[in-house]
Structure formats: C-alpha cells, structure tokens
mmCIF file of C-alpha atoms and ligand atoms in Angstrom:
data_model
loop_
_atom_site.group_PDB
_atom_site.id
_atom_site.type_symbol
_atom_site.label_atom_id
_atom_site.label_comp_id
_atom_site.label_asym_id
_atom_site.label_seq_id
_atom_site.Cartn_x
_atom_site.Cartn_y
_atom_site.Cartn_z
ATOM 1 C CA UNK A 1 103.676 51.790 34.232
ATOM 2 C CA UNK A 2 106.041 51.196 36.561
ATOM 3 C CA UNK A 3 105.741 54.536 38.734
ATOM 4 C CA UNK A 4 102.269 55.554 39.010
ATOM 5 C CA UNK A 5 102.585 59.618 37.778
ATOM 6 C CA UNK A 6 101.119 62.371 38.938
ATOM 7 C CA UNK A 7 97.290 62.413 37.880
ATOM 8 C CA UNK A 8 94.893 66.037 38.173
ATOM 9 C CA UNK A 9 91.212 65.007 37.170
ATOM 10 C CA UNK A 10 88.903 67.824 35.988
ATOM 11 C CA UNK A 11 85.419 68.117 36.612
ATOM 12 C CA UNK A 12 85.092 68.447 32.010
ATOM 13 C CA UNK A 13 86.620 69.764 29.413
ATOM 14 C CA UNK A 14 85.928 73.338 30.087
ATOM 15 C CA UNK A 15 87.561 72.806 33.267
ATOM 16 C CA UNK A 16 90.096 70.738 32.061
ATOM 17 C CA UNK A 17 91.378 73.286 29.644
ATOM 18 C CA UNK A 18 91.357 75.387 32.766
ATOM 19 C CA UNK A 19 93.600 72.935 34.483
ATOM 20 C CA UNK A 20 95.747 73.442 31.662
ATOM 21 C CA UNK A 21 96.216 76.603 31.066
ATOM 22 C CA UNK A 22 97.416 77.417 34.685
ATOM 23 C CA UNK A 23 99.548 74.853 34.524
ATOM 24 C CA UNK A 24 100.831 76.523 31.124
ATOM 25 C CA UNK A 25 101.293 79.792 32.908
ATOM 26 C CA UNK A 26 102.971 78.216 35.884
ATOM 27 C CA UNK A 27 105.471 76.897 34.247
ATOM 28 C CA UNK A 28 106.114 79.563 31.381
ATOM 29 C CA UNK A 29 106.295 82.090 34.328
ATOM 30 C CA UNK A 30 108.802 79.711 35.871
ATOM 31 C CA UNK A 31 111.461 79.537 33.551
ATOM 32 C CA UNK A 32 110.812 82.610 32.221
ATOM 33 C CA UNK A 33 111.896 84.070 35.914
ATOM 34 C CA UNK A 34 114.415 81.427 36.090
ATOM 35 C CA UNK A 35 116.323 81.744 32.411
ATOM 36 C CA UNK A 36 114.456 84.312 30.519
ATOM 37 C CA UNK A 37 112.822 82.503 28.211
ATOM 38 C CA UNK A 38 110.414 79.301 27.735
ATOM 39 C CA UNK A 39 110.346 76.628 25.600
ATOM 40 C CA UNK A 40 107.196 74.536 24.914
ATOM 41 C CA UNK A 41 106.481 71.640 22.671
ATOM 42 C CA UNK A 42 102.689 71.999 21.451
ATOM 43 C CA UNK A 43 100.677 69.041 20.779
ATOM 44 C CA UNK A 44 98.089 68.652 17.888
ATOM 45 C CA UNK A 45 94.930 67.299 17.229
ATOM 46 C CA UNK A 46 91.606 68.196 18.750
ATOM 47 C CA UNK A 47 91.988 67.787 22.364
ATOM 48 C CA UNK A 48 94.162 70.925 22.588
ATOM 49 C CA UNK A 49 91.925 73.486 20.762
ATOM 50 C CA UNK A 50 89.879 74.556 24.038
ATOM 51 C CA UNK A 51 93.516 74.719 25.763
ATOM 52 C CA UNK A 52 95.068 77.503 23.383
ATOM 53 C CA UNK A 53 92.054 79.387 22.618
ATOM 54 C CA UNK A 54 91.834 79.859 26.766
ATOM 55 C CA UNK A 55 95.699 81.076 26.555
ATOM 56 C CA UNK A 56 94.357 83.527 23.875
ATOM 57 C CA UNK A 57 91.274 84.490 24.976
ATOM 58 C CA UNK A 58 90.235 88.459 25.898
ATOM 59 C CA UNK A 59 88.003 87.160 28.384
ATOM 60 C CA UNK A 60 91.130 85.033 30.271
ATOM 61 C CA UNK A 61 93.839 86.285 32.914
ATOM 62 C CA UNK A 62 96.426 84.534 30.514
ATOM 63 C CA UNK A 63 96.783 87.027 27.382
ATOM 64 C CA UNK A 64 98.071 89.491 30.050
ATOM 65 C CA UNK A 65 99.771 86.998 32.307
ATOM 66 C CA UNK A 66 102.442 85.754 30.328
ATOM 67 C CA UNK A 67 105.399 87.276 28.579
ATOM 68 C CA UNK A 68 104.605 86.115 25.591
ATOM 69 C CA UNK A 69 107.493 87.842 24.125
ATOM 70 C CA UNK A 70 109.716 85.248 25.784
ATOM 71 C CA UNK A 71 107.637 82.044 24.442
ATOM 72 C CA UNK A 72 109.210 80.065 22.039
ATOM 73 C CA UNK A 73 106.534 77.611 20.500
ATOM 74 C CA UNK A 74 108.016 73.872 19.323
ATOM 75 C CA UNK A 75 105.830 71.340 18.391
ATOM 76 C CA UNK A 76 106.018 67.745 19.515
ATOM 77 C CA UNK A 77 104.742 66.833 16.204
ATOM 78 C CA UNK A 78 103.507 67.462 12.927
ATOM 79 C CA UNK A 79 101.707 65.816 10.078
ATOM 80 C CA UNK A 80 103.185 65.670 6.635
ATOM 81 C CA UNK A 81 101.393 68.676 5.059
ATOM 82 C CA UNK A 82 101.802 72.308 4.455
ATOM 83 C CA UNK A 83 101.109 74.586 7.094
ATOM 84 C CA UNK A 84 97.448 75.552 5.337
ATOM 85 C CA UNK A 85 96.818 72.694 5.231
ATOM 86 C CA UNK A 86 93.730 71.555 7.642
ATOM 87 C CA UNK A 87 95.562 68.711 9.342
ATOM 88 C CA UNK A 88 98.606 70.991 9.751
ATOM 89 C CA UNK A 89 99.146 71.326 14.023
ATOM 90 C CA UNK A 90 100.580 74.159 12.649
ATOM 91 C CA UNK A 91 97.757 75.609 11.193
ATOM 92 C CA UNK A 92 95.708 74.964 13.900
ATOM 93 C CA UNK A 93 97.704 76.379 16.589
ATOM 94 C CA UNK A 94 98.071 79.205 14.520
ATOM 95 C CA UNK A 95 94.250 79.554 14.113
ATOM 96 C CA UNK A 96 93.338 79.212 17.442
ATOM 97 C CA UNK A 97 96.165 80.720 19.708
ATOM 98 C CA UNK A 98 99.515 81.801 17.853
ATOM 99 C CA UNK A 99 98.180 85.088 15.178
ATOM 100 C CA UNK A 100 95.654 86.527 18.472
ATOM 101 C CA UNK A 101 99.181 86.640 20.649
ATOM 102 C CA UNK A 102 101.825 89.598 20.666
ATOM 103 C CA UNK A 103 104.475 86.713 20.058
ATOM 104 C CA UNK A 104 106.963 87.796 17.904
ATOM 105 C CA UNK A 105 107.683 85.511 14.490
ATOM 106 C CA UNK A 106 110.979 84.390 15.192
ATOM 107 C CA UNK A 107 109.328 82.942 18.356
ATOM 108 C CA UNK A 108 107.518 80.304 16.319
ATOM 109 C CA UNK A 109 109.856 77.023 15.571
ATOM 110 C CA UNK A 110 107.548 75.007 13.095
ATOM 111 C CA UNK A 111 108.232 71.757 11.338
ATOM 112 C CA UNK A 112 109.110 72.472 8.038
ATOM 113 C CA UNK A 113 106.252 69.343 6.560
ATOM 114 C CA UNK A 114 105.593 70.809 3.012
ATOM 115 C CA UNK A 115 109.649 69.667 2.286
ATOM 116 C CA UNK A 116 108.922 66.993 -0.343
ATOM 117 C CA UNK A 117 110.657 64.246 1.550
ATOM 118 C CA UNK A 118 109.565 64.082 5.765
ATOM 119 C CA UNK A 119 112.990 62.777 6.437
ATOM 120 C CA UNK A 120 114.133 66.046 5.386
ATOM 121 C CA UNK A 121 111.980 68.375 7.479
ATOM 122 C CA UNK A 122 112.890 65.953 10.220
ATOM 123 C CA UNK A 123 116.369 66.950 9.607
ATOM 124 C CA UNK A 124 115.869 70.408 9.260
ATOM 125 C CA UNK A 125 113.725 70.254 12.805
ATOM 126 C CA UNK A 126 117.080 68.644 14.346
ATOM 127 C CA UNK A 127 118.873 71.777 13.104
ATOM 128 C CA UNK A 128 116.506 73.800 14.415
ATOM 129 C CA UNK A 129 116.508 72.347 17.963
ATOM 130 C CA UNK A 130 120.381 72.185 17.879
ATOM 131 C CA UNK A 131 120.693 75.743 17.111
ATOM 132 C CA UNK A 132 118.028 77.150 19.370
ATOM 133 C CA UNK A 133 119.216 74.447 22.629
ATOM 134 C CA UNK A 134 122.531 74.436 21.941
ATOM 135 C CA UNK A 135 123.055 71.622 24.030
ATOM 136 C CA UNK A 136 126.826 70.271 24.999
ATOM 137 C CA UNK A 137 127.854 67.549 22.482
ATOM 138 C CA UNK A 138 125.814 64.349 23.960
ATOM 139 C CA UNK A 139 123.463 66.245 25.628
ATOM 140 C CA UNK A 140 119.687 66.435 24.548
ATOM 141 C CA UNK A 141 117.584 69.507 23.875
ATOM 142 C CA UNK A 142 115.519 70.217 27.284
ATOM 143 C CA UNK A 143 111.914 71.667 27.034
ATOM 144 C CA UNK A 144 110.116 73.616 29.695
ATOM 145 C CA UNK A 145 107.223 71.824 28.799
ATOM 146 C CA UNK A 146 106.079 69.160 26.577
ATOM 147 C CA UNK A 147 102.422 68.650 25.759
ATOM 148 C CA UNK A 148 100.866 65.083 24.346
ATOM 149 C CA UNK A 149 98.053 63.819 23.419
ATOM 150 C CA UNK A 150 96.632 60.092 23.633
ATOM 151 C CA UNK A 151 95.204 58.152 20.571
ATOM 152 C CA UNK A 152 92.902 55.590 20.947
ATOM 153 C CA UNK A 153 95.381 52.959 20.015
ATOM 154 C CA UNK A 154 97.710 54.509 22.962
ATOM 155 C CA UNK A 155 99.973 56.897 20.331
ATOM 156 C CA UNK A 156 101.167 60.042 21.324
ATOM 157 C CA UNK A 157 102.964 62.778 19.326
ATOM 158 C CA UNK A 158 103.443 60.829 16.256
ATOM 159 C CA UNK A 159 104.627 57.758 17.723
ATOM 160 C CA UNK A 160 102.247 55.088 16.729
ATOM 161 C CA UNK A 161 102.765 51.332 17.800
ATOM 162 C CA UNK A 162 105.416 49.177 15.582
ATOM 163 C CA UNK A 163 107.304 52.576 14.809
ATOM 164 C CA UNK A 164 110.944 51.333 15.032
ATOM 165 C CA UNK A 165 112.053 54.773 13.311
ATOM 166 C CA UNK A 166 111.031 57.164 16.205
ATOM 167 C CA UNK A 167 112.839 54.825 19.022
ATOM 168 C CA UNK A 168 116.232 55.239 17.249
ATOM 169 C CA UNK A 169 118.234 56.552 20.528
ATOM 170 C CA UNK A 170 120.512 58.897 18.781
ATOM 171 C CA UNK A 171 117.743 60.744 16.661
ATOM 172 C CA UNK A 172 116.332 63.667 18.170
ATOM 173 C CA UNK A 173 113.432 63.670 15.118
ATOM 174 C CA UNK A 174 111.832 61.230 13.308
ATOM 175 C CA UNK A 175 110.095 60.891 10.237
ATOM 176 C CA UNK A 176 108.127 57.447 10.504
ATOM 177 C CA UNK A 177 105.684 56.103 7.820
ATOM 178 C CA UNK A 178 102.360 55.595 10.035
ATOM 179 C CA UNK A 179 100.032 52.777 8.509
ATOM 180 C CA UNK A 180 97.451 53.590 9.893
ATOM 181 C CA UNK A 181 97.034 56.928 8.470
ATOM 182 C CA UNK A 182 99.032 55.886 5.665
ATOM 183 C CA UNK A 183 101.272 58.677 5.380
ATOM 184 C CA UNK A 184 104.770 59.781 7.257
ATOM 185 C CA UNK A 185 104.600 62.182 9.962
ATOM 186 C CA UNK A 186 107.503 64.032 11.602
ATOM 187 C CA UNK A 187 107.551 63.326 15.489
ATOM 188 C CA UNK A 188 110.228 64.165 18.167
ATOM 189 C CA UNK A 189 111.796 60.981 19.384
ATOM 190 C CA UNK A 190 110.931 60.009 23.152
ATOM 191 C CA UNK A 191 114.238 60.333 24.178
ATOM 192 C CA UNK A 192 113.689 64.172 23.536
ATOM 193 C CA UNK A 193 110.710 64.082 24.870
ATOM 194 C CA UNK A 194 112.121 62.367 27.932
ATOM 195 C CA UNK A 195 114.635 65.192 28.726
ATOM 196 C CA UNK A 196 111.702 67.487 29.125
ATOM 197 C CA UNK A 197 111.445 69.377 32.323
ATOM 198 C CA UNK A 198 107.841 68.358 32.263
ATOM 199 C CA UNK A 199 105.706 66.760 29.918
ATOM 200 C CA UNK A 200 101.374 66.599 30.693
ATOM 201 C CA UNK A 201 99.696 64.665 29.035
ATOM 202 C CA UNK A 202 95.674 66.584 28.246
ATOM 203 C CA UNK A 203 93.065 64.089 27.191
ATOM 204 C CA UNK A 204 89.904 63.975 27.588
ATOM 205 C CA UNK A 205 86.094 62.240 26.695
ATOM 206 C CA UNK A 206 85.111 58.312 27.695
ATOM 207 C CA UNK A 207 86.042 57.244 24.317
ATOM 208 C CA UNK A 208 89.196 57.140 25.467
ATOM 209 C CA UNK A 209 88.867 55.988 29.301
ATOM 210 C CA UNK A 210 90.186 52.571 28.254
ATOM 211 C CA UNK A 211 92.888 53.534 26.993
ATOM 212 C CA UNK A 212 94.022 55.650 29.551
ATOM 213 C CA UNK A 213 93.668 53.452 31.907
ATOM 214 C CA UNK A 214 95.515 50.517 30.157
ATOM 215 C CA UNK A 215 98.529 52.915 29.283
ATOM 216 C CA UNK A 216 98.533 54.331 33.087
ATOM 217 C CA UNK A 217 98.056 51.333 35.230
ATOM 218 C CA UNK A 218 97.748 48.237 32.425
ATOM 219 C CA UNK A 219 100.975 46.258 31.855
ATOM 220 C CA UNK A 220 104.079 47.721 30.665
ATOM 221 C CA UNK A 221 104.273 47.454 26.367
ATOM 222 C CA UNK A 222 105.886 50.405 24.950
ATOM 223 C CA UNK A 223 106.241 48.868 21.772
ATOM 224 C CA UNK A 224 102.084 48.490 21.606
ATOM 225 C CA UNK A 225 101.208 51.718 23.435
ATOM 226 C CA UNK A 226 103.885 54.458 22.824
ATOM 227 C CA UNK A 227 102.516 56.713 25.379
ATOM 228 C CA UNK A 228 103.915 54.535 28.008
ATOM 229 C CA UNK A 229 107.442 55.079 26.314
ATOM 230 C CA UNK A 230 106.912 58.490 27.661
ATOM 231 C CA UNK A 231 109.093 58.487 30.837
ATOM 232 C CA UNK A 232 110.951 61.991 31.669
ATOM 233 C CA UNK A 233 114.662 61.239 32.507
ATOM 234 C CA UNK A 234 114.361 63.523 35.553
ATOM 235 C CA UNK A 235 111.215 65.605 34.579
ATOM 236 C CA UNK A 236 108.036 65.582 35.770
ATOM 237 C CA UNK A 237 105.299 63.450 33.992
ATOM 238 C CA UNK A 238 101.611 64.794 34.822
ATOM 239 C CA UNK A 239 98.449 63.492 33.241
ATOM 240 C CA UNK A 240 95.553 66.098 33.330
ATOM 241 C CA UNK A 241 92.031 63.842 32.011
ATOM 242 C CA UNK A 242 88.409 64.928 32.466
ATOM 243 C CA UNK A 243 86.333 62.608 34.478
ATOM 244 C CA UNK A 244 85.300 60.581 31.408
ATOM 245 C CA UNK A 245 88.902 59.986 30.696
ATOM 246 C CA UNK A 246 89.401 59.115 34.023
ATOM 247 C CA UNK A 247 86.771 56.848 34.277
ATOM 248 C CA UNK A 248 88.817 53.697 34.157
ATOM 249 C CA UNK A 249 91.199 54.736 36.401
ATOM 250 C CA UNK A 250 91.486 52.105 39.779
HETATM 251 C C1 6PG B 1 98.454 64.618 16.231
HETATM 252 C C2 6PG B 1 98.741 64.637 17.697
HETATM 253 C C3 6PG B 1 98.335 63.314 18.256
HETATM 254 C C4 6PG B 1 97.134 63.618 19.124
HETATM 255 C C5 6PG B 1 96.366 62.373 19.458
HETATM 256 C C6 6PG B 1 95.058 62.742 20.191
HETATM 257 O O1 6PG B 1 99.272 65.096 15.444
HETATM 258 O O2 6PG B 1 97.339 64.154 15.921
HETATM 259 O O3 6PG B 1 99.922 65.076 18.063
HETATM 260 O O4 6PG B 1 99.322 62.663 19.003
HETATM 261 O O5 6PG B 1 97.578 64.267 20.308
HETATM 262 O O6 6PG B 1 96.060 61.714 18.252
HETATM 263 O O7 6PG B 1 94.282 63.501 19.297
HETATM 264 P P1 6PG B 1 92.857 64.131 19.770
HETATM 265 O O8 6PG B 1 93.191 65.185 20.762
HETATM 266 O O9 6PG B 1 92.282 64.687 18.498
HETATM 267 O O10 6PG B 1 92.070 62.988 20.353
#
C-alpha cells in the first residue's frame, strides 16, 4: 500500500462490532444531517453478522439512534442466488438486521441474483444506482459508506484475484465468473467503490492476520490481492480488525 490508512484495532469481535456500529451511526447521522438521506453499501459473508444484529438489537442505543427511515441499504456484492437462498447477502442481512428495522421497503436496493443470466442483474444493479445517484453524465455514484470484507486469498466484495471483468473502468457492476467458487457473482467495480465517501474495511480472527497484513503493508499487487485495489478517490479508507487480525500488523 502505498499510503498507510487509517487502522482502529478492537480489543475482539464483540468489541469490534462495537467499533462498527458507531462508526455506522456516525456517519449515517452525518449525511443524514448533511443531505437527508444515507446511502450504504453492505458487505456479506460472516464477519458482518455481529455488526447488523448490534444495529438491530433492543438492547443497543442504535435502533433508536438512527433515522432509519432515511437509510437506503446497497450492497457491495452479491452471490448468484435467490434472495432465500442461504448464501444470499441478501438473505442474511435481511435475517439479521433489515425485517427487525422500521426501514421502509423501497429503502432496500438489492441485487436482483435469481435473473437467469448475472450479467443481467449486473445491469439491472447499474440501473438501479443510476436512477437512485443520479450522477452528472461521467460522474460515479458516491456512497456514504461502503463496507468490505477480506478473504483469505485478499478478495473483497466479489473481486477475487485474476478478475479482469470487475476492473473494466467504465462499468459501475460486474458480473465475473469466480473459479474458485465456481460460479459468477455480481460485485460493484472498485472504481465505484473508490468514489465512496468512506469505505471500512471489518475483519476479524488470526486466520486471517496474514493476510491483512500482506494487503496493508506487503507489496503493492492489486491484480493478486483485490483488496489493495481498494483506494477511495478522495474518501476515507479505514480498516477496523480485532487484535487477531491485527496480529501481523508492524
Ligand atoms: C461475500 C463477501 C466477501 C466477504 C469475504 C469475507 O459475498 O462473501 O462480500 O467479500 O466479505 O469473503 O467473508 P467472511 O466475513 O465470511 O470471512
């Protein structure tokens, strides 16, 4: 990495999740105050869970913080499913945070991923960005907030290494075929997620303490670890790890 983002280290995941969720609130009451509304690109996968079900919980400041009538919930990724389907991010946000929130259902921007063919739903996604940004013609769509996760082999969103697809500069959303998994995934390009006002990267556990550290301080290879692609045009990038994940760290 070239310059050396901002890192927050948590004592473990409970506390982590912590981390996150004020940082959630922060910036949803931010931009809410500022422009009325926010915009936030969830992540999926398992690191995440603790995060949403803290937003949601009756036991948490943040069900009653946040106007969560002014949320609008994107997602930075999706797998190639139907939403009830178990791998769906989707689903699981859905589970764990979205149906316990007063958030109204035209609030909720999901990937269309039971479309037959992912290029399609990565289409339709476009169209839904464009019409909900409206950017100017050349412009990008601009998050509030973008949040990732870190695979072990350095992914994030569904940006895998040797994905040619999802580095296309013009697209906004791709729909790359992921080997490893074999199956496509739809995945917002880095150059959207690079316009983000912020994007925070939550990971956590020791299993992936080497990776962190490689993507954070190891040489720079975007092509090999796609997380390092992740470099906000004029945004803020923050990492919040637990002290496993951190582990590594110099
Ligand atoms: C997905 C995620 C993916 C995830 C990482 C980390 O669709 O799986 O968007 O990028 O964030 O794979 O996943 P864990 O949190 O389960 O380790």
């Amino acid at each position: 990495m070239v310059n050396r983002p901002e890192i927050r280290v948590a004592d473990d995941r409970e506390a982590l999740a912590q981390m996150a969720a004020e940082e959630f609130a922060l910036r949803a009451d931010e931009a809410i105050r500022a422009k009325g509304a926010f915009a936030v690109a969830l992540s999926g996968g398992s690191t995440p869970k603790e995060l949403y079900a803290r937003l949601a919980s009756e036991r948490q400041p943040f069900r009653d913080r946040i106007a969560w009538n002014k949320v609008h919930f994107f997602w930075g990724d999706e797998r190639h499913v139907p939403p009830d389907d178990p791998q769906s991010n989707f689903r699981m946000a859905q589970e764990t945070m979205l149906s316990k929130l007063p958030i109204p259902a035209d609030n909720i921007h999901r990937i269309l991923a039971e479309k037959a063919d992912a290029a399609d739903a990565a289409a339709a996604y476009e169209q839904t960005l464009r019409e909900f940004f409206r950017p100017p013609a050349g412009e990008w769509p601009r998050f509030d907030l973008v949040l990732l996760g870190l695979g072990p082999e350095g992914h994030t969103a569904s940006l895998f290494p040797g994905n040619t697809v999802a580095s296309d500069p013009s697209r906004w959303v791709a729909a790359p075929w992921v080997e490893k998994f074999h199956t496509y995934r739809i995945t917002l390009t880095p150059a959207v997620l690079n316009h983000a006002d912020q994007a925070m990267f939550l990971v956590a556990g020791a299993d992936k303490a080497e990776i962190v550290s490689e993507v954070i301080q190891g040489a720079d290879r975007p092509e090999e670890l796609p997380a390092q692609a992740i470099r906000p045009v004029s945004g803020r990038l923050i990492w919040l790890l637990d002290r496993a994940a951190a582990s590594k760290l110099s």
